[in-house]
Amino acid sequence: MNLNATILGQAIAFVLFVLFCMKYVWPPLMAAIEKRQKEIADGLASAERAHKDLDLAKASATDQLKKAKAEAQVIIEQANKRRSQILDEAKAEAEQERTKIVAQAQAEIEAERNVPVKSCVSKLLSWLLLAPRRSSNVPWMKLLTATSWINLSLNCKEGGLMSEFITVARPYAKAAFDFAVEHQSVERWQDMLAFAAEVTKNEQMAELLSGALAPETLAESFIAVCGEQLDENGQNLIRVMAENGRLNALPDVLEQFIHLRAVSEATAEVDVISAAALSEQQLAKISAAMEKRLSRKVKLNCKIDKSVMAGVIIRAGDMVIDGSVRGRLERLADVLQS
């Protein structure tokens, strides 16, 4: 065989093999390699993106945590501020209520200052009416001296403890009226005072009253004229007034007695305002409390006002007792606005 022909055949076969590989073998291999390279590159890129996303997520979580902490701190500060505000409001309201209670107590104390002298006279006179006139155990002169001193105070004192409209006759009328109410003899006492007042208007008796008779003689003369129109207690009143030189005041005593009786028998109108109808038991308690406070019978006028919300508002003339939720809210609003 010829060597050159062999080499040439092999060269041709190699060329054909190379062409075949380039045509059918190399392109799929290159495509597979490129595809693999692309997949690896995409994987690396995805890993990089995931790493970046993780960093961003961590940064976002850190920011959100910081923001949440800041918001929580703001909320805590606001809560503390609101708590302090509520405490201040409560203190202010409590101080206002304390001031109101103190002012009311001072007003009541001031009002009570006007009572002791009148009350003392009334109680002393009531005791004198009850005490037997001739009892050896009764220190009459000391008691009458005391009532004389009190009457002098009543006449000479201007302002202060005694109101200007209180007359000399009022202590005697109050004592007689209290005694009459206690013994359920108001009508009898009014008749006795009316008769005694008419006796003082008699000309001869008027001369005796303006004369210089001794108190005991004057009292016994007056009682003798009245006769059976005065019972023992009525006679005691005449003796006490004679000892103090107050028999001329009997018409005024009658007038004051009638006034006290009218006030006692009058019925006070009391408005009771509530958000819902009150029970009979609740109304009974309110009625009893108001009768005790006003010292007279009361008539309750019940009204429904849903704006009251809860509690009651009680009105009796110029007196208003506001125990409603609406009233408390209004007072709280006034405190907040001020």
mmCIF file of C-alpha atoms in Angstrom, residues 2 20 28-29 57 67 70-71 89 104 106-108 112 114 128 149 155 159-160 162 166 168 191 241 309 325 331 336:
data_model
loop_
_atom_site.group_PDB
_atom_site.id
_atom_site.type_symbol
_atom_site.label_atom_id
_atom_site.label_comp_id
_atom_site.label_asym_id
_atom_site.label_seq_id
_atom_site.Cartn_x
_atom_site.Cartn_y
_atom_site.Cartn_z
ATOM 1 C CA ASN A 2 1.235 3.469 -0.719
ATOM 2 C CA PHE A 20 -18.862 16.245 11.556
ATOM 3 C CA PRO A 28 -24.720 20.867 21.642
ATOM 4 C CA LEU A 29 -21.680 20.690 23.907
ATOM 5 C CA ALA A 57 -34.779 42.945 55.695
ATOM 6 C CA LYS A 67 -39.661 53.042 65.351
ATOM 7 C CA ALA A 70 -39.920 55.264 69.799
ATOM 8 C CA GLU A 71 -43.700 55.007 69.404
ATOM 9 C CA GLU A 89 -57.714 67.455 87.558
ATOM 10 C CA GLN A 104 -70.712 75.766 103.055
ATOM 11 C CA GLN A 106 -68.560 78.276 107.308
ATOM 12 C CA ALA A 107 -71.910 79.540 106.040
ATOM 13 C CA GLU A 108 -73.718 76.984 108.181
ATOM 14 C CA GLU A 112 -75.791 78.693 113.452
ATOM 15 C CA ASN A 114 -77.586 83.375 114.848
ATOM 16 C CA LEU A 128 -89.969 77.846 132.771
ATOM 17 C CA TRP A 149 -80.155 89.646 130.477
ATOM 18 C CA ASN A 155 -82.955 94.642 122.372
ATOM 19 C CA GLY A 159 -76.577 92.789 113.635
ATOM 20 C CA GLY A 160 -74.170 90.069 114.809
ATOM 21 C CA MET A 162 -79.506 88.388 115.938
ATOM 22 C CA ILE A 166 -86.175 89.246 115.128
ATOM 23 C CA VAL A 168 -88.406 90.759 121.496
ATOM 24 C CA ASP A 191 -106.598 81.084 122.098
ATOM 25 C CA MET A 241 -92.923 88.036 130.851
ATOM 26 C CA MET A 309 -78.213 60.607 83.213
ATOM 27 C CA VAL A 325 -74.063 62.760 87.028
ATOM 28 C CA ARG A 331 -68.548 70.901 87.588
ATOM 29 C CA LEU A 336 -61.000 71.913 83.325
#
